[in-house]
Coordinates of C-alpha atoms in Angstrom, one line a residue:
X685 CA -7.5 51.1 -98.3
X686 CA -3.8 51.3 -97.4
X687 CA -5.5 53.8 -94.0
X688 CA -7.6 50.7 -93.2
X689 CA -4.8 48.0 -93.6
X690 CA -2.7 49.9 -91.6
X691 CA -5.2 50.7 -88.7
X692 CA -6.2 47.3 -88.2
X693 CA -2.9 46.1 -88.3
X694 CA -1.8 48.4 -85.4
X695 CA -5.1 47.7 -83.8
X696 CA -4.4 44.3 -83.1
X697 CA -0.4 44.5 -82.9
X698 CA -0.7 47.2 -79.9
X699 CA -3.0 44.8 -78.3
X700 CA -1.0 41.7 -78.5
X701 CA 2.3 44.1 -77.3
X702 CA 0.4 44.7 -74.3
X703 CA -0.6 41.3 -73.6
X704 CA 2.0 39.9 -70.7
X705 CA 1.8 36.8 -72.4
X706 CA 4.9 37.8 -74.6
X707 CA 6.6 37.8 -70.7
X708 CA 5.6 34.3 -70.4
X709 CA 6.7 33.3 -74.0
X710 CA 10.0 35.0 -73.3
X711 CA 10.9 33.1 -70.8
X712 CA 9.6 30.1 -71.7
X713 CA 11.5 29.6 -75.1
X714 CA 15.4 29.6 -74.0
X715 CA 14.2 26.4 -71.5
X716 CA 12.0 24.5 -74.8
X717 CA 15.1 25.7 -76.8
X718 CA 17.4 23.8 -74.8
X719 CA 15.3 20.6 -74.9
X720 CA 15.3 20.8 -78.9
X721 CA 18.6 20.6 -79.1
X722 CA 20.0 17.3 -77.2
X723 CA 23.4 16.8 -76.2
X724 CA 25.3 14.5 -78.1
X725 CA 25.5 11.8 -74.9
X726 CA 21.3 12.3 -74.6
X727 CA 18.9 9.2 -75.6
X728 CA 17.1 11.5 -77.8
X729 CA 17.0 13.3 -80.8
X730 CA 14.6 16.1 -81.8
X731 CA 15.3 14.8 -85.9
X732 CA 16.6 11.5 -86.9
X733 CA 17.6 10.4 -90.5
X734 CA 17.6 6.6 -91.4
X735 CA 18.1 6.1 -87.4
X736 CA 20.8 8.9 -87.7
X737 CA 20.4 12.0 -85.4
X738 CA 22.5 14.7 -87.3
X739 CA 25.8 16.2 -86.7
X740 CA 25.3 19.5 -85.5
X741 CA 26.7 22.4 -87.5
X742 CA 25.0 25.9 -87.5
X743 CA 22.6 25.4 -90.2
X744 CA 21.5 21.6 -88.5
X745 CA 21.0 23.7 -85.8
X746 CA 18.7 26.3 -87.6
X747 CA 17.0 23.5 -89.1
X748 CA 16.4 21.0 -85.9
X749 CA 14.9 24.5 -84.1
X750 CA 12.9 25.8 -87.4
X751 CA 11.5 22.3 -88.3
X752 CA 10.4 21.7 -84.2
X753 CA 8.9 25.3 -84.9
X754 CA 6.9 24.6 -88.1
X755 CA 5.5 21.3 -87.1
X756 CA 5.3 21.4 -83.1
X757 CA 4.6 24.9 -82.5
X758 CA 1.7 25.7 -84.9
X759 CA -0.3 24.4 -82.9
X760 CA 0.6 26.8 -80.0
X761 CA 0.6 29.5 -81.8
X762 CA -3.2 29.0 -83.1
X763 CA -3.9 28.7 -79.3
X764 CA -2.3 31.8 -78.7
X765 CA -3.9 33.6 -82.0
X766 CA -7.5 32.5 -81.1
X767 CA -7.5 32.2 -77.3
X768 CA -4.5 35.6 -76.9
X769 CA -5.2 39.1 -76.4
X770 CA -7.3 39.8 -79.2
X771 CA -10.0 37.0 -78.8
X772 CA -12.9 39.6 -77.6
X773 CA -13.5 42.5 -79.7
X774 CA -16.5 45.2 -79.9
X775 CA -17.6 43.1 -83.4
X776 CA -21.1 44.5 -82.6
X777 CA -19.1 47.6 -84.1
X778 CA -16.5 46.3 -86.5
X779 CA -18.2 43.7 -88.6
X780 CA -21.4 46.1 -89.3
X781 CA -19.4 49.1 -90.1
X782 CA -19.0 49.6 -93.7
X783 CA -15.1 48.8 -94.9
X784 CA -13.7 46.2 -97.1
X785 CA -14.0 43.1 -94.9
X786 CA -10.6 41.6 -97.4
X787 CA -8.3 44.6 -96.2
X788 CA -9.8 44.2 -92.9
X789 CA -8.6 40.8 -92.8
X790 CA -5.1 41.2 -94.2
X791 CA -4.4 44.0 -91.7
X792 CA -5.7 41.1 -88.9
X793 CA -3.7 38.4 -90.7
X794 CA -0.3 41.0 -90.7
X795 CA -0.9 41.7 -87.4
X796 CA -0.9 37.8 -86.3
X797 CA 2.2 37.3 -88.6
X798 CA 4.1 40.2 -86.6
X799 CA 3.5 38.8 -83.3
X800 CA 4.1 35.4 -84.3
X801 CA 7.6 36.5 -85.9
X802 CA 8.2 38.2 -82.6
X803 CA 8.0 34.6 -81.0
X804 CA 10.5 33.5 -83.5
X805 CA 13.0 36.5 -82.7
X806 CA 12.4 34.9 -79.0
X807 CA 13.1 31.3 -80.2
X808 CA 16.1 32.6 -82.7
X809 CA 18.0 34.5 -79.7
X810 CA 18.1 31.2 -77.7
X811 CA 19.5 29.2 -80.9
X812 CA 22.3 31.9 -80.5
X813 CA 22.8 31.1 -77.2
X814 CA 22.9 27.6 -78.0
X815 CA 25.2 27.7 -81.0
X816 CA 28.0 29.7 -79.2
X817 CA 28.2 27.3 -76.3
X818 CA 27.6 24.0 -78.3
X819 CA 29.9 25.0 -81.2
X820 CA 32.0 27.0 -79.8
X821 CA 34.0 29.3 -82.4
X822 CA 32.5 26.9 -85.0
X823 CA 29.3 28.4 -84.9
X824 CA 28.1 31.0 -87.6
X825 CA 25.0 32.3 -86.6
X826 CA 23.8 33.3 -90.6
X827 CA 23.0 29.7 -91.4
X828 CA 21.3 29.2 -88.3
X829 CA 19.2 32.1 -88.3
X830 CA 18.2 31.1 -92.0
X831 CA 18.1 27.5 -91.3
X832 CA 15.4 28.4 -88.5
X833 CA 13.4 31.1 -90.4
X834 CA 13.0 29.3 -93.3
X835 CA 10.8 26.5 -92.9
X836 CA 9.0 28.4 -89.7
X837 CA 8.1 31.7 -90.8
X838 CA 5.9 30.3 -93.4
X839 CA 4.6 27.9 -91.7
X840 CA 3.3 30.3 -89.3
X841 CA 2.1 32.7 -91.1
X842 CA 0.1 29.5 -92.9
X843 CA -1.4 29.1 -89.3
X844 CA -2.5 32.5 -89.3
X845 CA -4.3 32.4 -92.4
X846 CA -6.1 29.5 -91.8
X847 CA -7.4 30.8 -88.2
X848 CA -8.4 33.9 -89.9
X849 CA -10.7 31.8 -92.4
X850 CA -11.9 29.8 -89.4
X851 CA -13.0 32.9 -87.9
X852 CA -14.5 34.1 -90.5
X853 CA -18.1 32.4 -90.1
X854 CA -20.1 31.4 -87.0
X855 CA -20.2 27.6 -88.0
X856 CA -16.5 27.3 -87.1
X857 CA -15.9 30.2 -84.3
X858 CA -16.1 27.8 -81.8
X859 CA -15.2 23.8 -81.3
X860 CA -15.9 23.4 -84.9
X861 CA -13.5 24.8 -86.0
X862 CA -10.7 24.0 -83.7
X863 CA -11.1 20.1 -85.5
X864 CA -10.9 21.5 -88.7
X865 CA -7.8 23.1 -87.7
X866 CA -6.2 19.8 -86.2
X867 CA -7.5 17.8 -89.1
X868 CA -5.6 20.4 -91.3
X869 CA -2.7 20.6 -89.5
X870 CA -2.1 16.8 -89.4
X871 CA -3.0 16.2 -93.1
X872 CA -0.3 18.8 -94.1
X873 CA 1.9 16.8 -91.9
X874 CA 1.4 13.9 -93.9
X875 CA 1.1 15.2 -97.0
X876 CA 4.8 15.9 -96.5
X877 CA 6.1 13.0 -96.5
X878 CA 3.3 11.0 -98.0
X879 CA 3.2 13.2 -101.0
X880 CA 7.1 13.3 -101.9
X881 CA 6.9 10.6 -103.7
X882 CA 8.9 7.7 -104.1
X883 CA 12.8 7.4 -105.8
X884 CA 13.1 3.2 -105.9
X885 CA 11.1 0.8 -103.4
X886 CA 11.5 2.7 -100.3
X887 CA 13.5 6.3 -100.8
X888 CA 12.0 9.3 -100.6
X889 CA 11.9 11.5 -103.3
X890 CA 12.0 15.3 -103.1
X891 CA 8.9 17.5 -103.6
X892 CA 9.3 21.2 -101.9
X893 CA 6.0 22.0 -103.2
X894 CA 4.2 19.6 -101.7
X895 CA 5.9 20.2 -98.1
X896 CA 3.6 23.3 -96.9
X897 CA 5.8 23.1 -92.8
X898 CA 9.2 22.5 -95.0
X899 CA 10.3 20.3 -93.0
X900 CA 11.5 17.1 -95.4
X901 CA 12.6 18.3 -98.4
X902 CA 15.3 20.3 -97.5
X903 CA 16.5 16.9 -95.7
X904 CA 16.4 15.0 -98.2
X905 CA 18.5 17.3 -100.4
X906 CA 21.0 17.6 -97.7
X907 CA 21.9 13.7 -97.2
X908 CA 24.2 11.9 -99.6
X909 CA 22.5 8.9 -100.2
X910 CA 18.3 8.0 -100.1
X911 CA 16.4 8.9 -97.2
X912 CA 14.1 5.8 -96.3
X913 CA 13.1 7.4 -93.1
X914 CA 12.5 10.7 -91.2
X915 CA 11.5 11.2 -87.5
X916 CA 10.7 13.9 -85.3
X917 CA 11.7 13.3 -81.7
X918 CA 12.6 9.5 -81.8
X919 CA 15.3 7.6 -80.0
X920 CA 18.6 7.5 -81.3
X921 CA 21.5 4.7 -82.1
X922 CA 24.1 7.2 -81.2
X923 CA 25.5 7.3 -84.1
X924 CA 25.7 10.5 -86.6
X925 CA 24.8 11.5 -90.0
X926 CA 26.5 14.6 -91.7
X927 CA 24.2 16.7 -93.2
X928 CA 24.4 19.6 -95.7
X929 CA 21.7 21.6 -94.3
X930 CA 23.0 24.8 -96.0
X931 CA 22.5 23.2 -99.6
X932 CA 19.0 21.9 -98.3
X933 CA 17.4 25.1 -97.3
X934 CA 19.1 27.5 -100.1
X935 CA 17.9 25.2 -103.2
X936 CA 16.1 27.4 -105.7
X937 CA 13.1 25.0 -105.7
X938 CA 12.6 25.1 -101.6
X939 CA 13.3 29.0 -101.8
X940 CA 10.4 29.3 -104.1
X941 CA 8.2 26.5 -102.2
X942 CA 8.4 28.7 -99.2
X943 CA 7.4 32.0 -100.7
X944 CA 4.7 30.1 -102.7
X945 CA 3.1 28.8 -99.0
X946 CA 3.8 32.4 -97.5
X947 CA 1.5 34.0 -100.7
X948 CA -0.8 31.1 -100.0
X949 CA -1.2 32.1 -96.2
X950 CA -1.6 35.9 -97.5
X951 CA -4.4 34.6 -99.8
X952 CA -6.2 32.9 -97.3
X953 CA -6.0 36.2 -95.3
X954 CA -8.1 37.7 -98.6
X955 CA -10.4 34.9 -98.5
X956 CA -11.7 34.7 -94.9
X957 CA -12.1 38.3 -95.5
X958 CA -14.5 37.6 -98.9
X959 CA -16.5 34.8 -96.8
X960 CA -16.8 37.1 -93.9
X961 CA -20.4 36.8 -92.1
X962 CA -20.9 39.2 -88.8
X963 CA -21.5 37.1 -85.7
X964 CA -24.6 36.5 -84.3
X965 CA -25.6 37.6 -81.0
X966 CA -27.2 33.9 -78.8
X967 CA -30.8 34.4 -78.5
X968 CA -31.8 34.9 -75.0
X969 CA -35.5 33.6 -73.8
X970 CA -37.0 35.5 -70.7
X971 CA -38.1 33.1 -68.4
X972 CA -41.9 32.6 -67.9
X973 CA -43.5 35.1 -65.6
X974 CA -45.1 34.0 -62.4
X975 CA -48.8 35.6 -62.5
X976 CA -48.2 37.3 -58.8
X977 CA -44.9 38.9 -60.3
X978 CA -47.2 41.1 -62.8
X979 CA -47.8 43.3 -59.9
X980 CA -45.9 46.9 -60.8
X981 CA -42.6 47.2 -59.0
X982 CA -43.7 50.2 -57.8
X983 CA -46.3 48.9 -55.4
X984 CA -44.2 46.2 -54.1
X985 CA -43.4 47.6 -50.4
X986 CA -39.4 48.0 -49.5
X987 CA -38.2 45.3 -47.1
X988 CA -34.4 46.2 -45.8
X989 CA -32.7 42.7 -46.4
X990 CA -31.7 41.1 -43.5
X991 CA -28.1 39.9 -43.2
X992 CA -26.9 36.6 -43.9
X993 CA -24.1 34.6 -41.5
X994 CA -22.0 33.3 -42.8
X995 CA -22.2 28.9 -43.4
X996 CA -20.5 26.7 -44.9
X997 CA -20.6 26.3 -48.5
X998 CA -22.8 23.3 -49.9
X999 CA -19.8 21.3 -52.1
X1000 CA -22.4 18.7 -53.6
X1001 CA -24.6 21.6 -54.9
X1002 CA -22.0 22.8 -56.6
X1003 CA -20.4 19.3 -58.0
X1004 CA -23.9 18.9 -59.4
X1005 CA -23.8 22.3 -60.7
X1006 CA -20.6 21.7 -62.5
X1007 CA -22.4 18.6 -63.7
X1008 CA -25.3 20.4 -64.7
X1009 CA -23.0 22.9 -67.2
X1010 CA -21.6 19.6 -68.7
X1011 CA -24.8 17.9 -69.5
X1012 CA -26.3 21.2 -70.5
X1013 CA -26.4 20.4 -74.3
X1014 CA -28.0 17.1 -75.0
X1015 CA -26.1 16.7 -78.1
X1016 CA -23.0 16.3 -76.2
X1017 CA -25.3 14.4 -73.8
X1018 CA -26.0 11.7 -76.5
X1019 CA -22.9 11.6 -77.4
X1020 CA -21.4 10.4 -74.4
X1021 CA -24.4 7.8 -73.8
X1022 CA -23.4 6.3 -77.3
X1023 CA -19.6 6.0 -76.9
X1024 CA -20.5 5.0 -73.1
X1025 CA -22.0 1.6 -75.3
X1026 CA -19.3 1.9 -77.7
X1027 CA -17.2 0.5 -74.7
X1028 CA -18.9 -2.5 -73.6
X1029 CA -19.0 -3.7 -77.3
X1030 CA -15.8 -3.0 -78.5
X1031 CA -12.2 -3.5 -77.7
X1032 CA -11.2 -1.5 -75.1
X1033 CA -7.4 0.0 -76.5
X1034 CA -8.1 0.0 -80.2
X1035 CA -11.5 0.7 -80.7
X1036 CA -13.5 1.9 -77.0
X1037 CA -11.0 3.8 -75.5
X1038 CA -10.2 6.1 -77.9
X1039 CA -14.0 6.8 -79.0
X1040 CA -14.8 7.4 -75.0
X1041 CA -12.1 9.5 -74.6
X1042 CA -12.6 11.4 -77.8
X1043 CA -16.0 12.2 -76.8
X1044 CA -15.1 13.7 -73.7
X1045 CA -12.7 15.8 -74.8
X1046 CA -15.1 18.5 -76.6
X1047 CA -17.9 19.0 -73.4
X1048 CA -15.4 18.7 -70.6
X1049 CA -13.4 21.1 -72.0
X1050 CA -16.3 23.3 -73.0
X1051 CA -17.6 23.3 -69.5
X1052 CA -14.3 24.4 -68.1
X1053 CA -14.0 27.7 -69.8
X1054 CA -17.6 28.2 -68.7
X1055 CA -17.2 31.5 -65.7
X1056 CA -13.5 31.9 -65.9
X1057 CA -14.0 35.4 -67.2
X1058 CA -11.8 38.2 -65.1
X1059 CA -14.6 40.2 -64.6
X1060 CA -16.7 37.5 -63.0
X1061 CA -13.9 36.4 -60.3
X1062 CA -15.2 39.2 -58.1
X1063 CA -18.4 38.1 -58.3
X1064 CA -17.8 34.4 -58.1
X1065 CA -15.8 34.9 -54.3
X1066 CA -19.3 36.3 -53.0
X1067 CA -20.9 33.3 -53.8
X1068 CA -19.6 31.4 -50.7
X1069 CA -17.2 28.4 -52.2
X1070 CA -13.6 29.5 -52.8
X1071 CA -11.6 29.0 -55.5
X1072 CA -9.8 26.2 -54.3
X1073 CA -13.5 24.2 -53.4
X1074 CA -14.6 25.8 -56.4
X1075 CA -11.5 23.7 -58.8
X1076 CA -11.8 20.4 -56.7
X1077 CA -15.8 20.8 -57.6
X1078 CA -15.2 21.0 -60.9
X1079 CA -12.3 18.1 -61.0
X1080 CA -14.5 15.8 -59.0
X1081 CA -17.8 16.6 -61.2
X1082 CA -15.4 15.6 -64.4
X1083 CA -14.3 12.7 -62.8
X1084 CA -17.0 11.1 -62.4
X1085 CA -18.5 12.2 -66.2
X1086 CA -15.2 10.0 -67.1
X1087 CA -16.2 7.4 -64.7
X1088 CA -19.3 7.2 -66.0
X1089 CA -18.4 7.5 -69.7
X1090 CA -15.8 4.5 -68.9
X1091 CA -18.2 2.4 -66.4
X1092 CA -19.5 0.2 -69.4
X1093 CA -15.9 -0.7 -70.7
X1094 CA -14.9 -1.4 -67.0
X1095 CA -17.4 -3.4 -66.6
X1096 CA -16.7 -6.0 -69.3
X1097 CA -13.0 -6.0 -68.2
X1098 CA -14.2 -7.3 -64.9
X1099 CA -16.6 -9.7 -66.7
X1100 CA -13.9 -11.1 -68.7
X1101 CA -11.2 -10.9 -66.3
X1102 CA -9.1 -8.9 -68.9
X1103 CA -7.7 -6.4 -66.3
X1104 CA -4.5 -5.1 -68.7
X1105 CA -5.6 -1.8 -70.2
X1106 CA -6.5 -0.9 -66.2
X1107 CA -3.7 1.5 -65.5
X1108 CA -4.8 2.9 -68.5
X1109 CA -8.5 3.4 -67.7
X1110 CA -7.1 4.4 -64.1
X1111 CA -4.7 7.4 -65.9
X1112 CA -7.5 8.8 -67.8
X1113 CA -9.8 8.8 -64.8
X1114 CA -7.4 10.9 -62.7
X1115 CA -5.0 13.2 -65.6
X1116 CA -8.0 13.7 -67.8
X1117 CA -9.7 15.8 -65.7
X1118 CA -7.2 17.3 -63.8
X1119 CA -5.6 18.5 -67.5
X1120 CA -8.8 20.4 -68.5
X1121 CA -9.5 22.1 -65.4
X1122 CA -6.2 23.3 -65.1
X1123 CA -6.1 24.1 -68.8
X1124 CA -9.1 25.9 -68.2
X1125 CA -8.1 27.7 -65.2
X1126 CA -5.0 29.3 -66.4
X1127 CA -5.8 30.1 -70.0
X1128 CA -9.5 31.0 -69.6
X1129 CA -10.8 29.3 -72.4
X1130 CA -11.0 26.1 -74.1
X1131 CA -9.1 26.3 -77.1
X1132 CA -6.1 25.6 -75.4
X1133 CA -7.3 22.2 -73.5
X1134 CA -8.9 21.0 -76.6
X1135 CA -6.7 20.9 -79.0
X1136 CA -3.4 19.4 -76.5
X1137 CA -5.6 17.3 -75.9
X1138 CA -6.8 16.3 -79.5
X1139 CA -3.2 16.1 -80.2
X1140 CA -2.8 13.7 -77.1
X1141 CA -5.9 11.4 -78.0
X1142 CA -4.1 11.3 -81.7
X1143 CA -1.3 9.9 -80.4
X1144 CA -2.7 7.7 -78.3
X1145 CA -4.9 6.2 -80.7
X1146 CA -2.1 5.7 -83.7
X1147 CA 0.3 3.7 -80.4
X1148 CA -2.7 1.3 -80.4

């Protein structure tokens, strides 16, 4: 047992230390790092108390990084644990080979919690940087680094856990699963701060138990006074509140809150492996045979192939191609035709829009990650289109799916003369598609479109 743990643990750690993508994140972090910690003069603040953005100390500074961590990040880091450097593996081998599927999955899981600590050691050495030039010789890095770790470190390692029980069965592999995890991930968001409780009409009361991203009840504890209010990125008054971070984070009940979500995250690492179900290869139906192709290949006579010149490559066979992998599942199909409807009944910003532009989301996104495998590049640039013609295919083939999804809701806005939510039906028109075929482009996949973009409809549909 302790042979298998530690086997796939290395597997999967050697694979993701190999991955360039660590490059990426590196350099990446010390540029979000400085944007999560505003200057004092800046018309932001990345946490706000009562309308308060804290006075920075070391710890505040931990926490403002480890609590943008925990609730922002998660969702990155599921995009990079399901869409990284381990998403294809020879499981025609691994999940018919006879081992225990639960250490299997711990070793996994241990693996994902290493390379996701790894991107906290990135996002730790630029709060070090931060805290020695915005504090000067008043910064003590201890507090930060706890302050940070804290309320992250379990939270990721909660993400990892509940990718690894999403990928533990075919139902949930896919799209599926990635709204399970969003639905998740914002219901543990507001069952911190819905389920503390309340101290008198409006205060929030203090439950460490029930914050699984520990991001409010260590605040709470830290202000002198109650807390009526806590926001995450919000404009500020410019005016400070002092907070006792330090007392916050280092309260016996949060201490054993966060190792009580880190053995929770462990258990669901046991779990997926207990519901583990191998994956099922997609059946694959030959096509019908002609009748004068059941002549043996042998007694076909060779003809040399003649060459080809070169012409110009057909774009509008190919838009219609693109269309033709968007419309390929008639589920998604009838989808689209029933929110289409949705938007010449309904209002357009609080109802229509955000029903259109949810449907969209899933086989726009689907069809983007559709032959962007490396290995099929190659054999893509033979085809005659470049890759250029072949992106401005695809983003004209998606803009006029969101044309078309939208046509019905543009057309009672010209009926009624009700032309206000226009620049918004002309945004969606143009970024939508040009977000998922970029999205698409770079990471491969879809996992990555989907859910920013889940996260964007979300927020567009509770500014309604």
């Amino acid at each position: 047992m302790i042979q298998l743990l530690r086997s796939s643990a290395l597997f999967d750690a050697a694979r993701y230390l190999r991955s360039p993508a660590l490059i990426y994140v590196a350099l990446a972090t010390p540029v979000a790092a400085y944007y999560m910690v505003p200057h004092d003069d800046a018309n932001y603040a990345i946490l706000t108390v009562n309308g308060f953005s804290p006075t920075l100390t070391s710890s505040v500074l931990g926490l403002q990084l480890g609590v943008i961590a925990a609730l922002l990040l998660t969702p990155l880091a599921y995009i990079f644990l399901k869409a990284g450097p381990t998403r294809t593996r020879p499981w025609q081998i691994s999940d018919v080979a006879p081992h225990s599927r639960m250490i299997w999955a711990l070793g996994r899981w241990v693996s994902d919690c290493f390379i996701l600590m790894v991107l906290l050691a990135f996002l730790t050495v630029a709060g070090l940087i931060l805290g020695a030039f915005r504090l000067g010789m008043q910064f003590n890095p201890i507090p930060m680094i706890v302050a940070l770790w804290l309320p992250a470190a379990p939270a990721m390692a909660l993400v990892a856990g509940l990718r690894m029980v999403l990928d533990a069965r075919n139902l949930t592999r896919n799209w599926f699963g990635d709204v399970i995890f969003f639905l998740v991930w914002l219901a543990l968001i507001i069952g911190s701060t819905v389920g503390l409780g309340k101290t008198a009409e409006t205060a929030m009361s203090s439950n460490a138990f029930a914050d699984a991203y520990g991001f409010s009840a260590p605040i709470i504890a830290a202000v002198d006074g109650p807390v009526e209010q806590i926001f995450i990125i919000g404009p500020t008054a410019g005016e400070s509140l002092s907070v006792d971070a330090w007392a916050g984070i280092t309260g016996p009940a949060y201490l054993a809150s966060r190792s009580l979500w880190l053995g929770m995250a462990a258990g669901l690492a046991l779990l997926a492996g207990l519901i583990w179900g191998p994956r099922t290869a997609k059946a694959r139906t030959p096509a019908a045979t002609a009748s004068g192709a059941r002549e043996s290949v042998l007694s076909v006579a060779f003809k040399a192939p003649e060459g080809a010149g070169k012409a110009r490559p057909n774009l509008l066979a190919v838009i219609l191609a693109e269309l033709g992998q968007v419309f390929r599942s008639l589920f998604w199909l009838a989808v689209l035709a029933i929110a289409a409807v949705a938007g010449a009944v309904f209002d357009f910003r609080t109802e229509a829009g955000p029903v259109i532009l949810l449907a969209l989301i899933f086989p726009l996104t689907e069809a983007s990650a559709r032959w962007q495998s490396r290995t099929l590049s190659p054999w893509l640039a033979t085809l005659g289109p470049g890759p250029g013609q072949r992106i401005g295919a695809r983003w004209t083939a998606y803009t006029l799916v969101v044309v078309l999804a939208f046509g019905p809701a543009l057309g009672r806005m010209l009926a009624e003369n009700n032309l206000v939510w226009l620049p918004h039906l002309g945004i969606i028109v143009v970024v939508l598609p040009a977000l998922i075929v970029a999205t698409g482009q770079i990471t491969r996949g879809a996992i990555a479109g989907r859910l920013l973009l889940l996260i964007g409809w979300y927020i567009y549909l509770s500014s309604a």
